[in-house]
XYZ file of C-alpha atoms in Angstrom:
719
model
C 107.381 49.684 15.696
C 110.775 48.586 14.172
C 112.380 48.689 17.451
C 109.813 46.500 18.996
C 110.091 43.971 16.241
C 114.061 44.029 16.602
C 113.739 43.608 20.239
C 111.479 40.495 19.811
C 113.895 39.046 17.285
C 116.721 39.327 19.641
C 114.802 37.815 22.521
C 113.888 34.889 20.408
C 117.653 34.406 19.344
C 118.561 34.191 23.059
C 115.896 31.714 23.744
C 117.106 29.611 20.932
C 120.673 29.728 21.925
C 119.547 28.731 25.485
C 117.736 25.668 24.226
C 120.523 24.606 22.078
C 122.765 24.937 24.953
C 120.574 22.642 27.101
C 120.104 20.068 24.448
C 123.903 19.943 24.245
C 124.171 19.338 27.921
C 121.639 16.694 27.880
C 122.366 14.833 24.790
C 125.585 16.241 23.019
C 128.015 15.053 25.735
C 126.112 11.738 26.650
C 127.621 8.357 26.118
C 124.385 7.132 24.902
C 123.291 5.182 28.040
C 120.602 6.034 30.580
C 121.804 7.089 34.134
C 121.852 4.291 36.721
C 118.984 4.011 39.300
C 119.486 5.683 42.599
C 119.846 3.568 45.848
C 116.267 2.659 47.283
C 115.207 4.638 50.181
C 114.660 3.146 53.673
C 110.903 2.148 54.124
C 110.093 3.027 57.726
C 108.170 5.463 60.079
C 109.532 8.123 62.151
C 109.656 7.334 65.859
C 107.489 10.514 66.612
C 104.974 9.217 64.352
C 104.792 5.616 65.295
C 101.750 4.557 67.220
C 103.270 1.277 68.446
C 107.096 0.243 68.744
C 108.411 -3.022 69.282
C 112.130 -3.759 70.153
C 114.192 -6.762 69.419
C 117.778 -7.552 70.323
C 119.815 -9.287 67.650
C 123.200 -9.743 69.044
C 125.413 -9.017 72.151
C 129.147 -9.224 72.682
C 131.506 -8.716 75.696
C 134.982 -7.549 74.840
C 137.229 -6.608 77.837
C 134.093 -5.964 79.894
C 132.723 -3.568 77.235
C 129.146 -4.799 76.385
C 127.823 -3.939 72.875
C 124.366 -4.848 71.890
C 122.411 -4.524 68.462
C 118.637 -4.239 68.173
C 115.868 -3.278 65.812
C 112.852 -1.249 66.358
C 109.648 -1.818 64.354
C 106.062 -0.839 64.611
C 103.115 -3.438 64.922
C 103.082 -3.972 61.234
C 106.748 -4.822 61.122
C 107.756 -1.543 59.480
C 111.109 0.049 60.670
C 110.965 2.682 63.223
C 113.505 5.421 62.383
C 115.092 8.441 64.049
C 115.739 7.130 67.608
C 118.521 9.021 69.336
C 120.097 9.167 72.837
C 117.658 11.992 74.097
C 114.685 9.685 74.016
C 113.635 8.011 77.354
C 115.849 5.003 76.600
C 117.434 2.843 79.318
C 119.585 -0.195 79.322
C 120.426 -2.988 82.093
C 123.057 -5.661 82.158
C 123.051 -8.570 84.700
C 124.378 -12.156 84.978
C 122.712 -15.266 86.223
C 125.324 -16.964 88.599
C 125.184 -19.939 90.718
C 125.281 -18.830 94.375
C 125.558 -20.382 97.695
C 124.678 -19.526 101.333
C 126.564 -20.226 104.556
C 124.521 -20.872 107.607
C 126.203 -22.033 110.840
C 129.380 -22.816 108.842
C 127.601 -25.025 106.349
C 127.542 -24.110 102.747
C 124.091 -24.485 100.852
C 123.587 -24.571 97.227
C 120.980 -21.864 96.300
C 120.840 -22.275 92.584
C 121.017 -19.677 90.054
C 120.166 -15.970 90.927
C 120.242 -12.775 88.741
C 122.822 -10.101 89.872
C 122.792 -6.711 88.294
C 125.975 -5.072 87.359
C 124.534 -1.597 87.695
C 123.787 -0.877 91.375
C 123.422 2.218 93.748
C 123.542 2.629 97.597
C 120.648 4.551 98.660
C 120.185 6.193 102.136
C 116.535 6.223 103.541
C 114.747 9.436 103.158
C 112.351 10.878 105.926
C 109.964 8.104 106.797
C 106.163 9.011 106.092
C 104.262 10.040 108.967
C 101.933 7.654 110.653
C 103.097 4.562 108.800
C 104.037 1.501 111.072
C 106.106 -1.648 110.098
C 108.974 0.487 108.598
C 112.457 -0.254 109.526
C 114.592 2.307 107.502
C 118.207 1.087 106.556
C 120.672 1.795 103.632
C 119.886 -0.574 100.771
C 121.563 -1.349 97.633
C 119.300 -1.049 94.419
C 119.791 -2.564 91.104
C 119.613 0.071 88.385
C 119.706 0.686 84.681
C 121.622 3.312 82.705
C 120.380 6.222 80.574
C 121.405 6.576 76.972
C 121.379 10.366 77.415
C 124.281 10.164 79.745
C 126.487 9.248 76.784
C 127.094 11.324 73.748
C 128.352 8.417 71.305
C 127.088 5.040 72.807
C 123.945 5.033 70.798
C 124.479 4.407 67.011
C 121.627 4.715 64.405
C 122.270 2.800 61.373
C 119.378 4.804 59.584
C 117.345 1.625 58.691
C 115.609 0.852 62.019
C 118.632 -1.041 63.469
C 120.854 0.497 66.009
C 123.762 -0.534 68.285
C 124.382 0.614 71.907
C 127.721 0.519 73.882
C 127.172 0.024 77.605
C 128.718 2.658 79.893
C 129.218 0.244 82.596
C 132.302 -2.001 82.004
C 131.401 -5.387 83.590
C 134.930 -6.684 83.880
C 135.836 -5.649 87.359
C 132.912 -4.104 89.101
C 133.699 -3.109 92.742
C 131.398 -0.275 93.641
C 129.194 -0.284 95.234
C 128.907 -4.007 95.160
C 131.595 -6.284 94.088
C 130.571 -8.453 91.290
C 132.792 -10.919 89.572
C 132.290 -11.248 85.816
C 131.790 -14.991 84.720
C 132.028 -15.447 80.916
C 130.271 -18.767 81.171
C 127.319 -17.344 82.984
C 124.008 -16.487 81.084
C 124.001 -12.715 80.705
C 121.008 -10.519 80.042
C 120.854 -7.252 78.434
C 117.570 -5.235 78.874
C 116.122 -2.089 77.213
C 113.351 -0.050 78.114
C 111.982 2.708 75.700
C 109.368 5.058 76.981
C 107.573 7.198 74.446
C 104.576 9.364 74.930
C 102.449 7.075 72.748
C 104.074 3.761 73.176
C 106.455 1.680 75.298
C 108.795 -1.057 74.386
C 110.785 -3.504 76.563
C 113.209 -6.143 75.362
C 115.811 -8.535 76.710
C 118.600 -10.624 75.288
C 120.060 -13.845 77.049
C 123.419 -15.196 76.063
C 126.568 -16.892 77.183
C 129.562 -14.475 76.329
C 132.027 -17.343 76.159
C 130.368 -19.040 73.311
C 127.635 -16.670 72.128
C 125.192 -19.254 72.669
C 121.506 -18.204 73.153
C 119.857 -21.651 73.458
C 120.319 -24.325 75.894
C 121.601 -21.944 78.601
C 120.207 -21.105 82.193
C 117.468 -18.473 82.172
C 115.615 -18.842 85.532
C 112.431 -18.179 83.899
C 109.741 -19.423 86.029
C 106.511 -17.702 85.061
C 104.839 -15.991 82.073
C 103.151 -12.591 81.784
C 100.223 -14.462 80.339
C 99.796 -16.227 83.477
C 99.761 -12.859 85.390
C 97.074 -11.735 83.181
C 94.762 -14.400 84.484
C 93.795 -12.042 87.147
C 95.649 -8.875 86.248
C 94.732 -6.316 83.473
C 97.985 -5.756 81.201
C 98.020 -1.934 81.903
C 97.900 -2.704 85.546
C 101.357 -4.254 85.350
C 102.951 -1.209 83.583
C 105.289 -0.133 86.508
C 107.638 2.489 87.258
C 105.721 5.294 85.417
C 104.747 2.639 82.824
C 108.069 2.248 81.213
C 108.549 -1.392 82.713
C 106.141 -4.072 81.354
C 108.301 -7.331 80.769
C 108.929 -9.894 83.374
C 112.358 -10.697 82.193
C 113.392 -7.090 82.772
C 111.805 -7.153 86.117
C 113.560 -10.337 87.449
C 117.071 -9.143 86.373
C 116.704 -5.824 88.149
C 114.875 -6.899 91.366
C 117.830 -8.934 92.481
C 118.588 -10.618 95.972
C 120.934 -7.716 96.901
C 118.050 -5.058 96.167
C 116.091 -3.373 99.000
C 113.796 -0.505 99.888
C 115.736 1.821 102.117
C 112.687 3.521 103.736
C 110.875 0.322 104.802
C 114.125 -2.039 104.931
C 112.210 -4.654 103.006
C 113.892 -6.697 100.276
C 112.603 -6.036 96.737
C 114.005 -9.297 95.373
C 111.476 -10.383 92.708
C 110.917 -13.683 94.192
C 110.643 -12.206 97.743
C 108.482 -9.241 96.482
C 105.867 -11.115 94.472
C 105.238 -13.755 97.103
C 105.048 -11.153 99.937
C 102.700 -9.005 97.903
C 100.371 -11.842 97.028
C 100.250 -13.074 100.591
C 98.767 -9.791 101.400
C 96.396 -9.400 104.296
C 97.228 -12.988 105.365
C 100.830 -12.279 105.949
C 101.620 -12.846 109.750
C 104.643 -13.520 111.897
C 105.093 -15.164 115.370
C 105.795 -13.037 118.478
C 105.810 -14.052 122.066
C 102.300 -12.631 122.302
C 101.035 -14.737 119.420
C 100.721 -14.346 115.593
C 100.480 -10.592 114.483
C 99.980 -8.979 110.901
C 103.237 -8.551 109.171
C 102.229 -6.451 106.097
C 104.569 -6.092 103.340
C 105.264 -2.094 102.660
C 107.466 -0.369 100.190
C 107.994 3.444 100.074
C 107.880 4.370 96.503
C 108.736 7.513 94.654
C 108.084 10.681 96.343
C 107.431 8.998 99.611
C 104.360 7.156 98.421
C 103.563 4.254 100.595
C 102.479 0.924 98.998
C 100.719 -1.083 101.735
C 100.363 -4.644 100.393
C 98.836 -5.755 103.696
C 95.257 -4.665 102.117
C 95.781 -7.134 99.116
C 93.303 -10.053 99.113
C 94.731 -12.814 97.065
C 91.840 -14.557 95.271
C 93.846 -17.619 94.281
C 92.839 -19.488 97.583
C 94.108 -21.704 98.948
C 97.203 -19.653 98.573
C 99.111 -22.894 98.712
C 98.292 -23.616 95.071
C 101.844 -22.891 93.693
C 100.537 -23.961 90.192
C 98.382 -20.833 90.165
C 101.485 -19.019 88.819
C 104.060 -21.586 88.387
C 102.101 -23.303 85.443
C 103.932 -26.343 83.910
C 103.299 -28.057 80.660
C 103.378 -27.156 76.902
C 104.667 -23.809 76.416
C 105.740 -23.268 80.017
C 108.823 -21.448 80.653
C 112.166 -23.339 81.032
C 112.141 -23.389 85.023
C 108.498 -23.507 85.693
C 109.014 -26.244 88.007
C 111.617 -24.602 90.194
C 109.497 -24.175 93.012
C 110.029 -28.106 93.458
C 113.785 -27.760 93.759
C 114.068 -27.139 97.479
C 117.075 -24.593 96.933
C 115.995 -21.185 98.325
C 114.268 -20.083 101.628
C 113.494 -16.728 99.858
C 109.984 -17.723 98.817
C 109.346 -19.302 102.215
C 110.054 -16.339 104.324
C 108.407 -13.784 101.984
C 104.989 -15.470 102.709
C 105.542 -16.980 106.054
C 108.041 -14.384 107.329
C 111.317 -15.166 109.097
C 109.434 -16.411 112.152
C 106.321 -18.326 110.997
C 105.711 -19.960 114.282
C 107.546 -20.252 117.782
C 108.799 -23.596 116.759
C 111.181 -22.101 114.297
C 114.627 -21.069 115.527
C 115.933 -20.027 112.156
C 115.213 -19.224 108.549
C 117.053 -22.235 106.980
C 113.744 -23.755 105.785
C 115.329 -26.123 103.285
C 117.168 -27.794 106.141
C 114.051 -29.626 107.064
C 111.608 -28.917 104.270
C 113.023 -30.989 101.462
C 112.403 -34.039 99.410
C 115.409 -35.835 100.087
C 116.651 -35.473 103.690
C 113.407 -34.244 105.397
C 112.961 -33.945 109.066
C 110.432 -36.479 110.223
C 106.829 -35.198 110.188
C 107.498 -32.328 107.601
C 107.912 -32.306 103.918
C 108.992 -30.137 101.076
C 107.340 -27.250 99.627
C 105.690 -29.120 96.800
C 104.311 -31.782 99.279
C 103.239 -29.346 102.173
C 101.487 -26.894 99.506
C 100.206 -29.910 97.845
C 98.525 -31.183 100.978
C 96.692 -27.981 101.525
C 95.326 -28.177 97.987
C 94.780 -31.897 97.775
C 91.450 -31.947 99.699
C 90.121 -29.400 97.016
C 91.549 -31.486 94.067
C 89.820 -34.628 95.401
C 86.486 -32.898 96.209
C 86.414 -31.373 92.736
C 86.579 -34.954 91.103
C 83.506 -35.768 93.134
C 79.855 -35.452 92.009
C 76.352 -34.909 93.150
C 73.431 -37.025 92.028
C 69.843 -35.769 92.096
C 66.955 -38.333 91.637
C 63.376 -39.183 92.132
C 62.203 -35.559 91.610
C 58.522 -35.276 92.548
C 55.971 -33.984 94.937
C 54.982 -35.390 98.334
C 51.588 -35.884 99.554
C 51.218 -32.234 100.507
C 52.180 -31.074 97.051
C 55.763 -29.871 98.191
C 58.838 -30.525 96.121
C 60.773 -33.708 96.939
C 63.999 -35.252 95.735
C 66.891 -37.597 96.705
C 70.520 -36.384 96.662
C 73.626 -38.585 96.945
C 77.232 -37.479 97.007
C 79.565 -39.730 95.026
C 83.467 -40.027 94.906
C 85.455 -39.799 91.859
C 84.724 -43.524 90.969
C 80.814 -42.794 91.245
C 80.440 -44.720 94.617
C 78.251 -43.083 97.187
C 79.724 -41.335 100.156
C 78.595 -42.095 103.638
C 76.943 -39.226 105.904
C 79.858 -39.605 108.294
C 82.109 -38.088 105.556
C 79.600 -35.295 104.672
C 79.098 -31.849 106.529
C 75.285 -32.351 106.902
C 74.966 -28.775 108.001
C 75.676 -27.769 104.228
C 72.897 -27.186 101.800
C 71.136 -27.921 98.564
C 69.385 -24.973 96.843
C 66.137 -25.133 94.761
C 65.289 -22.512 92.014
C 63.053 -22.148 89.062
C 62.596 -19.587 86.085
C 66.274 -20.389 85.546
C 66.095 -19.048 82.013
C 64.818 -15.594 83.278
C 66.289 -14.216 86.621
C 65.138 -17.000 89.309
C 62.129 -16.804 91.485
C 61.004 -13.455 92.645
C 62.008 -12.677 96.217
C 58.285 -12.197 97.031
C 57.551 -15.666 95.800
C 60.157 -17.469 97.713
C 63.251 -15.789 99.258
C 66.665 -17.623 98.993
C 66.399 -18.631 102.663
C 63.216 -20.475 101.906
C 64.924 -22.410 99.010
C 67.849 -23.782 100.488
C 67.874 -26.936 102.536
C 70.422 -28.601 104.996
C 71.057 -32.275 104.337
C 70.350 -32.659 108.124
C 66.812 -31.175 107.568
C 66.084 -34.436 105.367
C 66.056 -37.883 106.044
C 68.901 -40.369 105.317
C 68.953 -44.090 103.917
C 72.126 -45.613 105.283
C 71.760 -48.440 102.967
C 71.848 -46.432 99.911
C 73.812 -43.576 101.435
C 71.036 -41.299 100.005
C 69.425 -38.115 101.500
C 65.773 -37.304 100.871
C 64.792 -33.549 100.966
C 61.212 -32.077 101.110
C 60.879 -28.450 100.417
C 58.506 -27.520 103.156
C 59.502 -23.771 103.238
C 58.165 -22.758 99.949
C 55.204 -23.415 97.713
C 55.545 -24.629 94.290
C 54.620 -21.859 91.592
C 51.098 -22.315 90.380
C 52.254 -22.029 86.814
C 55.207 -24.560 87.353
C 54.406 -26.533 84.189
C 56.963 -25.861 81.501
C 59.098 -23.938 83.755
C 62.814 -24.799 83.980
C 63.928 -25.867 87.528
C 67.345 -26.362 88.948
C 68.876 -28.131 92.060
C 72.335 -27.193 92.968
C 74.544 -28.465 95.668
C 76.680 -26.268 98.226
C 77.326 -29.652 100.053
C 80.641 -30.192 101.564
C 82.689 -33.186 102.455
C 85.292 -33.590 105.325
C 89.042 -33.961 105.127
C 91.771 -34.164 107.601
C 93.962 -31.195 108.281
C 97.508 -31.021 106.681
C 100.510 -29.985 108.816
C 103.162 -31.469 111.012
C 103.387 -35.315 110.807
C 100.369 -35.686 108.580
C 101.403 -38.427 106.154
C 98.371 -38.283 103.729
C 95.457 -35.933 103.083
C 92.299 -37.976 102.805
C 88.399 -37.735 103.170
C 87.914 -38.324 107.059
C 84.938 -38.764 109.217
C 83.771 -35.273 110.199
C 84.522 -33.893 113.484
C 85.802 -30.517 115.145
C 89.199 -31.427 113.983
C 88.515 -31.888 110.323
C 87.890 -29.287 107.659
C 85.078 -29.375 104.995
C 85.486 -28.713 101.152
C 82.635 -28.096 98.654
C 81.939 -30.712 96.135
C 81.533 -28.626 92.892
C 79.036 -29.800 90.635
C 76.985 -27.756 87.755
C 73.224 -27.538 88.696
C 70.881 -30.366 87.611
C 68.409 -28.525 85.405
C 65.074 -29.937 84.342
C 61.542 -28.919 82.969
C 58.598 -29.499 85.265
C 55.572 -31.072 84.209
C 52.485 -32.115 86.387
C 54.271 -33.971 89.349
C 57.760 -34.357 88.137
C 60.251 -34.085 85.465
C 59.384 -33.964 81.751
C 62.295 -35.804 80.208
C 61.101 -34.966 76.836
C 61.746 -31.253 77.245
C 64.888 -29.390 76.953
C 65.777 -27.154 80.013
C 65.783 -23.281 78.963
C 69.013 -21.599 79.446
C 69.436 -18.242 80.978
C 70.921 -15.415 78.729
C 74.643 -15.629 78.764
C 76.223 -12.835 81.080
C 79.127 -14.058 83.169
C 81.661 -16.675 82.215
C 82.076 -18.852 85.365
C 85.279 -20.244 84.085
C 86.916 -16.707 83.954
C 85.794 -16.349 87.661
C 87.223 -19.479 88.703
C 90.401 -18.984 86.789
C 91.122 -16.168 89.102
C 89.302 -17.226 92.288
C 90.540 -20.917 92.057
C 89.242 -23.652 94.369
C 88.096 -22.013 97.636
C 84.517 -21.133 97.966
C 82.612 -18.259 99.582
C 79.214 -18.224 101.113
C 77.834 -21.456 99.389
C 79.394 -20.715 96.098
C 79.723 -23.747 94.323
C 81.477 -21.787 91.357
C 78.371 -21.648 89.293
C 75.342 -20.123 90.847
C 75.880 -17.164 93.153
C 72.848 -15.331 91.232
C 70.472 -18.203 92.072
C 70.254 -16.711 95.613
C 71.460 -13.161 95.039
C 68.590 -12.124 92.755
C 68.156 -8.741 91.535
C 65.227 -8.066 93.738
C 66.897 -9.547 96.948
C 66.381 -7.326 100.147
C 68.966 -4.648 100.901
C 71.564 -4.705 103.699
C 72.314 -2.151 106.315
C 75.779 -0.663 105.966
C 76.566 2.702 107.661
C 79.519 3.472 105.233
C 77.270 3.379 102.220
C 75.146 6.390 101.176
C 71.753 6.071 102.734
C 72.767 3.249 105.017
C 71.605 0.388 102.829
C 73.286 -1.645 100.168
C 71.702 -3.777 97.506
C 72.430 -7.549 97.684
C 72.023 -8.580 94.291
C 74.899 -10.461 92.699
C 75.722 -7.924 90.192
C 75.896 -5.351 92.795
C 78.118 -7.474 95.130
C 80.282 -8.427 92.443
C 80.962 -5.047 90.915
C 81.310 -3.463 94.363
C 83.646 -6.120 95.683
C 86.871 -4.770 97.122
C 88.921 -6.930 94.988
C 87.236 -5.687 91.843
C 87.283 -2.162 92.672
C 90.910 -1.663 93.348
C 91.402 1.282 90.841
C 89.007 3.424 92.830
C 88.993 2.012 96.577
C 90.854 -0.164 98.934
C 94.252 -0.343 97.916
C 93.794 1.785 94.848
C 96.293 -0.139 92.857
C 94.348 -0.596 89.675
C 95.657 -4.061 89.606
C 92.304 -5.462 88.677
C 90.436 -2.885 86.510
C 86.915 -2.869 87.423
C 86.080 -1.092 84.191
C 87.234 -3.999 81.996
C 83.973 -5.777 81.530
C 85.546 -8.601 79.596
C 87.590 -9.705 82.730
C 84.235 -11.477 83.845
C 81.537 -11.065 81.111
C 80.970 -13.100 78.013
C 80.979 -11.322 74.705
C 77.141 -11.041 74.896
C 77.166 -10.335 78.635
C 76.532 -6.385 78.525
C 73.695 -6.341 76.016
C 70.898 -4.075 77.165
C 67.349 -4.641 76.657
C 67.077 -8.373 76.995
C 65.405 -8.594 80.284
C 62.741 -6.001 80.371
C 60.625 -7.882 83.084
C 63.492 -7.726 85.528
C 63.571 -5.228 88.400
C 66.014 -4.295 90.969
C 65.748 -3.475 94.753
C 68.078 -0.592 96.120
C 68.239 1.494 98.978
C 67.704 5.159 98.498
C 70.947 6.925 98.899
C 69.450 9.720 101.427
C 66.865 7.577 103.245
C 67.893 4.095 102.801
C 64.350 3.142 101.963
C 63.775 0.480 99.384
C 63.398 1.793 95.838
C 62.680 -0.356 92.679
C 64.601 0.291 89.578
C 64.149 -0.898 86.120
C 66.150 -3.601 84.266
C 68.820 -1.767 82.449
C 69.031 1.103 84.896
C 69.370 -1.260 87.609
C 72.316 -2.979 85.978
C 74.065 0.472 85.540
C 73.451 1.399 89.221
C 75.193 -1.926 90.361
C 78.347 0.021 89.394
C 77.263 3.817 89.470
C 74.778 4.266 92.271
C 77.263 5.906 94.480
C 78.289 8.335 91.890
C 75.067 8.936 89.924
C 74.635 12.647 89.318
C 71.528 14.619 88.847
C 72.186 14.972 85.054
C 72.880 11.146 84.851
C 69.517 10.373 86.642
C 67.571 12.759 84.424
C 69.022 11.036 81.384
C 68.066 7.590 82.724
C 64.451 8.894 83.451
C 64.270 10.745 80.008
C 64.764 7.452 78.313
C 62.220 5.375 79.928
C 64.205 4.319 83.055
C 62.601 3.983 86.518
C 64.856 5.083 89.646
C 61.976 5.556 92.207
C 59.759 2.569 91.953
C 57.353 2.039 95.063
C 57.267 -1.641 94.231
C 58.327 -4.260 91.763
C 55.124 -4.077 89.783
C 55.314 -0.079 89.854
C 58.782 -0.087 88.252
C 57.882 -2.725 85.931
C 54.547 -1.097 84.779
C 56.095 2.246 84.140
C 59.376 1.264 82.611
C 59.821 2.010 78.965
C 63.570 1.717 78.574
C 65.318 2.717 75.403
C 68.752 2.422 76.472
C 69.709 -0.186 74.153
C 68.986 2.123 70.986
C 72.197 4.029 71.721
C 74.122 2.016 74.064
C 75.093 -1.096 72.089
C 77.849 -3.524 73.497
C 80.571 -2.032 71.310
C 79.921 1.348 72.671
C 79.529 0.098 76.342
C 82.844 -1.736 75.928
C 84.534 1.523 74.776
C 83.151 3.720 77.453
C 84.422 1.318 80.092
C 87.965 1.275 78.835
C 87.819 -1.809 76.829
């Protein structure tokens, strides 16, 4: 017991001595002041955890040909992204914007400013793909970028989300494989591309090395990526494996000296973009006449990109302003297409032999604004001539009046075409074989096909009578009966009428409305439908026309499709004729041999809307992006339970009638509908096998909207 007590005393003494020693260390040797605060840590997110990355250059210098750039990385919330090192997929490019000239027949021509990359390679063609025509293999230079991973000490991490990079390529005296003379007064562009598994960042920096200036210098920026997004989905323009997403980077790499070795085609940015968008209309002249001249590129792994399948929707293609948009917020050189400097854009669309009348490709020698060859004009005028008729027709209008019934109870109305000042246009300037269309139940889904097919509701102007004094056509709807319950229904009249203009071309000084003949062209007068409420024997002016539910934003369609019309389309009312119950059409390539002809089916199945899965398979316009065409309310299910759809059976082609929501889904998915998908639709009240419209309508009890709300539908379709 004593031993235990003694051991406890000794242990207690030792602990006391330790405590006193610690106290002496903490306080006994202190000067009496608290310790200084440590340095604040960096607020940031590690690059592997960042769900978004944005890059921004802050400075660039050139010393004895060595280029050094500084840049920052941040996430979308402005938080520094830390931890970038050389082993990430990080690449840099460097180019200068130099003034260039071209000598043709010993005459030197100013060709303005063009980008020239300092980093280039000479590539020999590989083995051409089998069975591919229109290839002319030849060695080609290609602009390139350098990998940070190829240099151990070029990239410096400052530890706070800022970095610097020293280029491996010295730009002072580049001789291989191309000789490039460094000009310190030229605009230079440094580019960066960073590809992470979860995010991509591109950046560029324009500056003048001699002064360091970044403002008021040449840039040759002619279009914005936002303009491209009018028709293209952003993800569809993520190219080269998804690492290149910025136009500035594209332009300074796709230079005039760059080509595709397997095809022999130029990949200069100006040439390439115009040639791609000319698409299936690109032709060249031969002694045997005009023949297709598709633009093709053989890409990575021998993959062939045939842009001869592209259908450019911005017709007429002569509308340069479709892409080269001027005005507030426009890039510095948006009007460069008016400068008459380069032949590159000309031959990319029209090829080097646009007709037998052209002996060389010095287009600007004749097609310019200052010294033009008689009977020609510069690009701005000649392209504007093609478009001018559409512009003038768009400013015109259609006036409907005296709507009522004739003695036989048939709908009767007057129609007058008016110029931009409101004056009536004479019949000699109107293509009288074009039509006016009648519809009712506008607030629903237009007349049932069984009540009046679209062919019964459209009337040529020539079918009516004409009063030359008032320049007015009177139309009587003899081919359909007015609905027995017409009172209170919303009707509409809309015009697909076209007026005549002279053709542009050689020696045509002015485009103007011209008396119709076999030498003129006709252009539609676009006008919103005239909508009214019927009462008794005419229009009830006291009633407001009922509007159809919002589905498609016509302005979105027109922003991509522009002025040129298709099949009586005035830009507003395709669905007036192409109703959900319209008859099917024979097509041996479609399962069962019969295709639906409703507007929804035709729009969803259109080649240009289906590129991700069919046609050129480019994904350029992603069909699954509902918001490309639809309004925010346009995919709400359950709003039109009385609607039915007519489809062809995918095995027999026989007519089948489909319930409202199911039919909307089938307009995209009929080809691919699985048994389980069909069972799911039927189990939730959908009808896929109706024997008639009444049968489908009577049995339908759809509950689709219970689960499939607009947000969920948007997510399912990749929005």
